[in-house]
């Protein structure tokens, strides 16, 4: 068996395969085999959806692209990479990909985005209210479901 990556859910009885790919990986391992497992918790996909819903909602309201809103949020919240050019230093939006950003760092970034949006564009709203509205829009049952 080659190295395989798959998602599993922890249950009271151990790890349960999450999806067809994980079931196939498990089926390829003979019963009684000892395998090595590297445990890591992937970024919360629902939380990433919440971020893109936030960017999409703002973009729709002002006639922009959600990627543009994302870039603005990254720059305004300091999530940038700096490069040196012949004309000086240039700040470009940094990646928020799952591979480039761990969950706690992404949560802090998201909170800074909400604070920026409320401070600059929605001064009548608090950041937690904004988050709750976006959660409702994307159908997240509660704030705890994303934590």
Short mmCIF file of N, CA and C in Angstrom, two decimals:
data_model
loop_
_atom_site.label_atom_id
_atom_site.label_comp_id
_atom_site.label_asym_id
_atom_site.label_seq_id
_atom_site.Cartn_x
_atom_site.Cartn_y
_atom_site.Cartn_z
N UNK A 1 0.85 -1.19 0.00
CA UNK A 1 0.00 0.00 0.00
C UNK A 1 0.89 1.25 0.00
N UNK A 2 0.58 2.17 -0.84
CA UNK A 2 1.32 3.43 -0.87
C UNK A 2 0.74 4.36 0.18
N UNK A 3 1.42 5.49 0.38
CA UNK A 3 0.89 6.48 1.32
C UNK A 3 -0.41 7.04 0.79
N UNK A 4 -1.43 7.01 1.61
CA UNK A 4 -2.75 7.52 1.23
C UNK A 4 -3.17 8.57 2.23
N UNK A 5 -3.94 9.55 1.77
CA UNK A 5 -4.50 10.56 2.67
C UNK A 5 -6.00 10.44 2.60
N UNK A 6 -6.64 10.43 3.73
CA UNK A 6 -8.09 10.32 3.79
C UNK A 6 -8.56 10.97 5.08
N UNK A 7 -9.83 11.31 5.11
CA UNK A 7 -10.42 11.92 6.30
C UNK A 7 -11.19 10.87 7.10
N UNK A 8 -11.09 10.99 8.42
CA UNK A 8 -11.78 10.09 9.32
C UNK A 8 -12.43 10.91 10.42
N UNK A 9 -13.50 10.38 10.98
CA UNK A 9 -14.19 11.01 12.10
C UNK A 9 -13.93 10.18 13.35
N UNK A 10 -13.59 10.83 14.43
CA UNK A 10 -13.40 10.09 15.68
C UNK A 10 -14.76 9.75 16.24
N UNK A 11 -14.94 8.51 16.58
CA UNK A 11 -16.18 8.04 17.23
C UNK A 11 -15.80 7.42 18.56
N UNK A 12 -16.79 7.00 19.31
CA UNK A 12 -16.53 6.32 20.58
C UNK A 12 -15.82 4.99 20.36
N UNK A 13 -15.89 4.45 19.16
CA UNK A 13 -15.31 3.14 18.86
C UNK A 13 -14.01 3.21 18.08
N UNK A 14 -13.52 4.41 17.79
CA UNK A 14 -12.30 4.56 17.02
C UNK A 14 -12.49 5.58 15.91
N UNK A 15 -11.82 5.35 14.79
CA UNK A 15 -11.93 6.24 13.65
C UNK A 15 -12.85 5.62 12.60
N UNK A 16 -13.75 6.44 12.08
CA UNK A 16 -14.67 5.99 11.04
C UNK A 16 -14.32 6.71 9.74
N UNK A 17 -14.29 5.97 8.65
CA UNK A 17 -13.98 6.54 7.34
C UNK A 17 -15.00 7.62 6.99
N UNK A 18 -14.50 8.74 6.49
CA UNK A 18 -15.34 9.87 6.11
C UNK A 18 -15.33 9.99 4.59
N UNK A 19 -16.33 9.44 3.96
CA UNK A 19 -16.43 9.54 2.50
C UNK A 19 -15.88 8.32 1.78
N UNK A 20 -16.13 8.28 0.49
CA UNK A 20 -15.76 7.11 -0.34
C UNK A 20 -14.25 6.90 -0.39
N UNK A 21 -13.47 7.97 -0.53
CA UNK A 21 -12.02 7.83 -0.61
C UNK A 21 -11.46 7.16 0.64
N UNK A 22 -11.95 7.57 1.80
CA UNK A 22 -11.48 6.98 3.06
C UNK A 22 -11.92 5.53 3.18
N UNK A 23 -13.12 5.22 2.71
CA UNK A 23 -13.59 3.82 2.75
C UNK A 23 -12.72 2.94 1.85
N UNK A 24 -12.33 3.46 0.70
CA UNK A 24 -11.47 2.70 -0.20
C UNK A 24 -10.10 2.45 0.43
N UNK A 25 -9.55 3.47 1.10
CA UNK A 25 -8.27 3.30 1.78
C UNK A 25 -8.40 2.21 2.83
N UNK A 26 -9.44 2.27 3.63
CA UNK A 26 -9.63 1.27 4.68
C UNK A 26 -9.80 -0.13 4.09
N UNK A 27 -10.54 -0.24 2.99
CA UNK A 27 -10.78 -1.55 2.37
C UNK A 27 -9.49 -2.15 1.81
N UNK A 28 -8.52 -1.30 1.47
CA UNK A 28 -7.26 -1.79 0.90
C UNK A 28 -6.30 -2.31 1.96
N UNK A 29 -6.59 -2.10 3.24
CA UNK A 29 -5.72 -2.53 4.32
C UNK A 29 -6.24 -3.87 4.85
N UNK A 30 -5.42 -4.91 4.80
CA UNK A 30 -5.86 -6.20 5.32
C UNK A 30 -6.19 -6.13 6.82
N UNK A 31 -7.22 -6.83 7.24
CA UNK A 31 -7.60 -6.87 8.66
C UNK A 31 -6.41 -7.32 9.50
N UNK A 32 -6.23 -6.71 10.63
CA UNK A 32 -5.14 -7.05 11.53
C UNK A 32 -3.83 -6.36 11.21
N UNK A 33 -3.79 -5.60 10.12
CA UNK A 33 -2.55 -4.90 9.75
C UNK A 33 -2.29 -3.74 10.71
N UNK A 34 -1.03 -3.53 10.97
CA UNK A 34 -0.62 -2.36 11.75
C UNK A 34 -0.22 -1.29 10.74
N UNK A 35 -0.77 -0.12 10.90
CA UNK A 35 -0.48 0.99 10.00
C UNK A 35 0.00 2.18 10.82
N UNK A 36 0.75 3.04 10.20
CA UNK A 36 1.19 4.27 10.82
C UNK A 36 0.19 5.36 10.44
N UNK A 37 -0.19 6.17 11.41
CA UNK A 37 -1.17 7.23 11.17
C UNK A 37 -0.61 8.55 11.68
N UNK A 38 -0.60 9.57 10.84
CA UNK A 38 -0.25 10.92 11.27
C UNK A 38 -1.56 11.64 11.52
N UNK A 39 -1.79 12.07 12.73
CA UNK A 39 -3.05 12.71 13.10
C UNK A 39 -2.91 14.22 12.97
N UNK A 40 -3.83 14.82 12.24
CA UNK A 40 -3.93 16.27 12.20
C UNK A 40 -5.39 16.62 11.94
N UNK A 41 -5.79 17.75 12.44
CA UNK A 41 -7.16 18.19 12.22
C UNK A 41 -7.16 19.19 11.07
N UNK A 42 -7.89 18.87 10.00
CA UNK A 42 -7.90 19.78 8.85
C UNK A 42 -8.64 21.06 9.20
N UNK A 43 -8.38 22.07 8.40
CA UNK A 43 -9.12 23.32 8.56
C UNK A 43 -10.59 23.06 8.42
N UNK A 44 -11.37 23.85 9.08
CA UNK A 44 -12.82 23.72 9.07
C UNK A 44 -13.36 24.26 7.74
N UNK A 45 -13.85 23.36 6.92
CA UNK A 45 -14.38 23.74 5.60
C UNK A 45 -15.56 24.69 5.76
N UNK A 46 -16.39 24.46 6.74
CA UNK A 46 -17.56 25.32 6.95
C UNK A 46 -17.12 26.75 7.30
N UNK A 47 -16.03 26.85 8.03
CA UNK A 47 -15.55 28.17 8.41
C UNK A 47 -15.00 28.91 7.19
N UNK A 48 -14.35 28.17 6.29
CA UNK A 48 -13.86 28.77 5.05
C UNK A 48 -15.05 29.23 4.20
N UNK A 49 -16.13 28.43 4.16
CA UNK A 49 -17.33 28.82 3.44
C UNK A 49 -17.91 30.10 4.01
N UNK A 50 -17.85 30.22 5.33
CA UNK A 50 -18.35 31.42 5.99
C UNK A 50 -17.57 32.65 5.51
N UNK A 51 -16.24 32.52 5.40
CA UNK A 51 -15.41 33.62 4.93
C UNK A 51 -15.80 34.01 3.50
N UNK A 52 -15.94 33.01 2.62
CA UNK A 52 -16.27 33.32 1.22
C UNK A 52 -17.69 33.86 1.09
N UNK A 53 -18.58 33.43 1.95
CA UNK A 53 -19.94 34.00 1.94
C UNK A 53 -19.88 35.47 2.34
N UNK A 54 -19.05 35.79 3.31
CA UNK A 54 -18.87 37.18 3.73
C UNK A 54 -18.33 38.01 2.57
N UNK A 55 -17.29 37.52 1.91
CA UNK A 55 -16.72 38.24 0.76
C UNK A 55 -17.74 38.37 -0.37
N UNK A 56 -18.47 37.30 -0.63
CA UNK A 56 -19.48 37.32 -1.69
C UNK A 56 -20.60 38.28 -1.42
N UNK A 57 -21.05 38.36 -0.19
CA UNK A 57 -22.13 39.27 0.18
C UNK A 57 -21.70 40.73 -0.03
N UNK A 58 -20.51 41.04 0.41
CA UNK A 58 -20.01 42.41 0.22
C UNK A 58 -19.84 42.70 -1.27
N UNK A 59 -19.24 41.75 -1.99
CA UNK A 59 -19.02 41.94 -3.43
C UNK A 59 -20.33 42.17 -4.17
N UNK A 60 -21.34 41.36 -3.86
CA UNK A 60 -22.64 41.51 -4.52
C UNK A 60 -23.25 42.87 -4.24
N UNK A 61 -23.05 43.36 -3.02
CA UNK A 61 -23.69 44.63 -2.65
C UNK A 61 -23.03 45.85 -3.30
N UNK A 62 -21.77 45.70 -3.75
CA UNK A 62 -21.10 46.86 -4.35
C UNK A 62 -20.69 46.60 -5.80
N UNK A 63 -21.07 45.46 -6.35
CA UNK A 63 -20.76 45.17 -7.74
C UNK A 63 -19.31 44.83 -7.99
N UNK A 64 -18.70 44.09 -7.07
CA UNK A 64 -17.29 43.70 -7.21
C UNK A 64 -17.20 42.17 -7.25
N UNK A 65 -16.00 41.67 -7.43
CA UNK A 65 -15.74 40.24 -7.38
C UNK A 65 -15.38 39.85 -5.95
N UNK A 66 -15.81 38.68 -5.52
CA UNK A 66 -15.51 38.28 -4.14
C UNK A 66 -14.01 38.12 -3.91
N UNK A 67 -13.25 37.74 -4.94
CA UNK A 67 -11.80 37.63 -4.81
C UNK A 67 -11.16 39.00 -4.56
N UNK A 68 -11.74 40.03 -5.16
CA UNK A 68 -11.25 41.39 -4.94
C UNK A 68 -11.49 41.81 -3.50
N UNK A 69 -12.68 41.51 -3.00
CA UNK A 69 -12.99 41.82 -1.59
C UNK A 69 -12.04 41.06 -0.68
N UNK A 70 -11.78 39.81 -0.99
CA UNK A 70 -10.85 39.02 -0.20
C UNK A 70 -9.46 39.65 -0.19
N UNK A 71 -9.00 40.09 -1.35
CA UNK A 71 -7.68 40.75 -1.41
C UNK A 71 -7.65 42.02 -0.58
N UNK A 72 -8.71 42.81 -0.65
CA UNK A 72 -8.78 44.04 0.15
C UNK A 72 -8.72 43.68 1.64
N UNK A 73 -9.49 42.69 2.05
CA UNK A 73 -9.50 42.29 3.46
C UNK A 73 -8.13 41.80 3.90
N UNK A 74 -7.48 41.02 3.07
CA UNK A 74 -6.14 40.53 3.42
C UNK A 74 -5.18 41.70 3.62
N UNK A 75 -5.19 42.63 2.69
CA UNK A 75 -4.27 43.78 2.79
C UNK A 75 -4.61 44.64 3.99
N UNK A 76 -5.87 44.97 4.18
CA UNK A 76 -6.28 45.86 5.28
C UNK A 76 -6.10 45.23 6.66
N UNK A 77 -6.09 43.89 6.74
CA UNK A 77 -5.90 43.25 8.03
C UNK A 77 -4.45 42.80 8.24
N UNK A 78 -3.59 43.13 7.27
CA UNK A 78 -2.17 42.81 7.43
C UNK A 78 -1.78 41.41 7.05
N UNK A 79 -2.66 40.68 6.39
CA UNK A 79 -2.32 39.32 5.96
C UNK A 79 -1.69 39.43 4.57
N UNK A 80 -0.43 39.81 4.56
CA UNK A 80 0.27 40.11 3.31
C UNK A 80 1.64 39.43 3.27
N UNK A 81 2.15 39.37 2.07
CA UNK A 81 3.55 39.01 1.88
C UNK A 81 4.19 40.24 1.25
N UNK A 82 5.37 40.56 1.69
CA UNK A 82 6.04 41.76 1.23
C UNK A 82 7.20 41.37 0.32
N UNK A 83 7.24 42.02 -0.83
CA UNK A 83 8.35 41.78 -1.75
C UNK A 83 9.05 43.10 -2.03
N UNK A 84 10.33 42.98 -2.30
CA UNK A 84 11.13 44.17 -2.59
C UNK A 84 11.20 44.33 -4.11
N UNK A 85 10.91 45.52 -4.57
CA UNK A 85 11.02 45.83 -6.00
C UNK A 85 12.02 46.98 -6.14
N UNK A 86 12.35 47.32 -7.36
CA UNK A 86 13.30 48.42 -7.56
C UNK A 86 12.71 49.76 -7.10
N UNK A 87 11.35 49.81 -7.00
CA UNK A 87 10.69 51.04 -6.56
C UNK A 87 10.39 51.04 -5.05
N UNK A 88 10.74 49.96 -4.37
CA UNK A 88 10.48 49.89 -2.93
C UNK A 88 9.78 48.59 -2.56
N UNK A 89 9.18 48.59 -1.38
CA UNK A 89 8.50 47.41 -0.88
C UNK A 89 7.06 47.39 -1.38
N UNK A 90 6.59 46.19 -1.70
CA UNK A 90 5.24 46.02 -2.22
C UNK A 90 4.54 44.94 -1.39
N UNK A 91 3.35 45.27 -0.88
CA UNK A 91 2.57 44.30 -0.11
C UNK A 91 1.52 43.66 -1.02
N UNK A 92 1.53 42.34 -1.05
CA UNK A 92 0.57 41.58 -1.82
C UNK A 92 -0.24 40.70 -0.88
N UNK A 93 -1.50 40.40 -1.22
CA UNK A 93 -2.30 39.53 -0.36
C UNK A 93 -1.63 38.16 -0.21
N UNK A 94 -1.59 37.66 1.00
CA UNK A 94 -1.03 36.33 1.27
C UNK A 94 -2.13 35.28 1.12
N UNK A 95 -1.71 34.06 1.02
CA UNK A 95 -2.64 32.96 0.83
C UNK A 95 -3.37 32.61 2.14
N UNK A 96 -4.62 32.22 2.00
CA UNK A 96 -5.38 31.68 3.14
C UNK A 96 -5.71 30.21 2.87
N UNK A 97 -4.97 29.59 1.96
CA UNK A 97 -5.23 28.18 1.62
C UNK A 97 -5.04 27.30 2.84
N UNK A 98 -5.65 26.15 2.80
CA UNK A 98 -5.56 25.21 3.91
C UNK A 98 -4.10 24.84 4.18
N UNK A 99 -3.29 24.74 3.13
CA UNK A 99 -1.89 24.36 3.29
C UNK A 99 -1.04 25.48 3.88
N UNK A 100 -1.47 26.73 3.72
CA UNK A 100 -0.66 27.87 4.14
C UNK A 100 -1.06 28.46 5.50
N UNK A 101 -2.23 28.08 6.01
CA UNK A 101 -2.73 28.72 7.21
C UNK A 101 -3.42 27.68 8.10
N UNK A 102 -2.98 27.60 9.34
CA UNK A 102 -3.61 26.69 10.30
C UNK A 102 -4.91 27.29 10.79
N UNK A 103 -5.77 26.45 11.36
CA UNK A 103 -7.09 26.87 11.80
C UNK A 103 -7.07 28.04 12.78
N UNK A 104 -6.26 28.01 13.85
CA UNK A 104 -6.27 29.15 14.78
C UNK A 104 -5.88 30.47 14.10
N UNK A 105 -4.91 30.40 13.21
CA UNK A 105 -4.47 31.60 12.49
C UNK A 105 -5.59 32.11 11.58
N UNK A 106 -6.32 31.18 10.93
CA UNK A 106 -7.41 31.58 10.05
C UNK A 106 -8.54 32.22 10.86
N UNK A 107 -8.83 31.68 12.04
CA UNK A 107 -9.88 32.26 12.89
C UNK A 107 -9.53 33.69 13.29
N UNK A 108 -8.27 33.92 13.64
CA UNK A 108 -7.85 35.28 14.00
C UNK A 108 -7.98 36.21 12.80
N UNK A 109 -7.57 35.72 11.64
CA UNK A 109 -7.71 36.50 10.41
C UNK A 109 -9.18 36.84 10.16
N UNK A 110 -10.06 35.86 10.30
CA UNK A 110 -11.48 36.08 10.06
C UNK A 110 -12.04 37.12 11.04
N UNK A 111 -11.64 37.04 12.28
CA UNK A 111 -12.11 38.02 13.28
C UNK A 111 -11.61 39.42 12.93
N UNK A 112 -10.37 39.54 12.45
CA UNK A 112 -9.85 40.85 12.02
C UNK A 112 -10.65 41.36 10.83
N UNK A 113 -11.03 40.46 9.92
CA UNK A 113 -11.83 40.86 8.76
C UNK A 113 -13.17 41.43 9.21
N UNK A 114 -13.84 40.73 10.13
CA UNK A 114 -15.14 41.20 10.63
C UNK A 114 -15.00 42.56 11.30
N UNK A 115 -13.95 42.72 12.10
CA UNK A 115 -13.72 44.00 12.78
C UNK A 115 -13.46 45.11 11.76
N UNK A 116 -12.68 44.81 10.73
CA UNK A 116 -12.40 45.81 9.69
C UNK A 116 -13.68 46.19 8.96
N UNK A 117 -14.45 45.20 8.55
CA UNK A 117 -15.70 45.46 7.82
C UNK A 117 -16.63 46.34 8.64
N UNK A 118 -16.77 46.03 9.91
CA UNK A 118 -17.66 46.83 10.76
C UNK A 118 -17.08 48.22 11.00
N UNK A 119 -15.79 48.33 11.13
CA UNK A 119 -15.17 49.63 11.36
C UNK A 119 -15.20 50.54 10.14
N UNK A 120 -15.06 49.96 8.96
CA UNK A 120 -14.96 50.75 7.73
C UNK A 120 -16.26 50.85 6.95
N UNK A 121 -17.02 49.76 6.88
CA UNK A 121 -18.17 49.71 5.99
C UNK A 121 -19.52 49.62 6.70
N UNK A 122 -19.51 49.02 7.89
CA UNK A 122 -20.78 48.84 8.62
C UNK A 122 -20.63 49.33 10.06
N UNK A 123 -20.42 50.63 10.26
CA UNK A 123 -20.14 51.12 11.61
C UNK A 123 -21.30 50.94 12.59
N UNK A 124 -22.50 50.70 12.08
CA UNK A 124 -23.66 50.50 12.94
C UNK A 124 -23.74 49.06 13.48
N UNK A 125 -22.83 48.19 13.03
CA UNK A 125 -22.90 46.77 13.39
C UNK A 125 -21.65 46.34 14.15
N UNK A 126 -21.84 45.42 15.08
CA UNK A 126 -20.71 44.84 15.80
C UNK A 126 -20.25 43.58 15.04
N UNK A 127 -18.99 43.23 15.20
CA UNK A 127 -18.41 42.10 14.46
C UNK A 127 -19.15 40.79 14.72
N UNK A 128 -19.54 40.54 15.98
CA UNK A 128 -20.25 39.28 16.26
C UNK A 128 -21.63 39.26 15.62
N UNK A 129 -22.27 40.42 15.49
CA UNK A 129 -23.57 40.47 14.80
C UNK A 129 -23.40 40.17 13.32
N UNK A 130 -22.35 40.72 12.72
CA UNK A 130 -22.06 40.45 11.31
C UNK A 130 -21.85 38.96 11.10
N UNK A 131 -21.06 38.37 11.95
CA UNK A 131 -20.78 36.93 11.84
C UNK A 131 -22.06 36.12 11.94
N UNK A 132 -22.91 36.44 12.88
CA UNK A 132 -24.17 35.70 13.04
C UNK A 132 -25.06 35.83 11.81
N UNK A 133 -25.10 37.01 11.22
CA UNK A 133 -25.90 37.20 10.01
C UNK A 133 -25.37 36.36 8.85
N UNK A 134 -24.06 36.32 8.70
CA UNK A 134 -23.46 35.53 7.62
C UNK A 134 -23.68 34.04 7.89
N UNK A 135 -23.56 33.61 9.15
CA UNK A 135 -23.83 32.20 9.49
C UNK A 135 -25.24 31.82 9.09
N UNK A 136 -26.20 32.68 9.38
CA UNK A 136 -27.59 32.40 9.02
C UNK A 136 -27.76 32.34 7.51
N UNK A 137 -27.08 33.22 6.79
CA UNK A 137 -27.19 33.24 5.33
C UNK A 137 -26.68 31.95 4.69
N UNK A 138 -25.60 31.37 5.25
CA UNK A 138 -25.05 30.15 4.67
C UNK A 138 -25.61 28.89 5.33
N UNK A 139 -26.52 29.08 6.27
CA UNK A 139 -27.19 27.93 6.88
C UNK A 139 -26.41 27.21 7.95
N UNK A 140 -25.51 27.91 8.61
CA UNK A 140 -24.80 27.30 9.73
C UNK A 140 -25.70 27.37 10.96
N UNK A 141 -25.89 26.27 11.65
CA UNK A 141 -26.82 26.25 12.76
C UNK A 141 -26.48 27.19 13.91
N UNK A 142 -25.19 27.33 14.23
CA UNK A 142 -24.80 28.24 15.30
C UNK A 142 -23.32 28.53 15.19
N UNK A 143 -22.88 29.52 15.94
CA UNK A 143 -21.47 29.89 15.95
C UNK A 143 -20.62 28.72 16.39
N UNK A 144 -21.09 27.91 17.33
CA UNK A 144 -20.31 26.80 17.84
C UNK A 144 -20.07 25.74 16.78
N UNK A 145 -20.93 25.65 15.77
CA UNK A 145 -20.75 24.64 14.74
C UNK A 145 -19.52 24.90 13.90
N UNK A 146 -18.99 26.10 13.94
CA UNK A 146 -17.84 26.45 13.14
C UNK A 146 -16.57 26.43 13.99
N UNK A 147 -16.70 26.29 15.25
CA UNK A 147 -15.52 26.29 16.14
C UNK A 147 -14.99 24.90 16.34
#
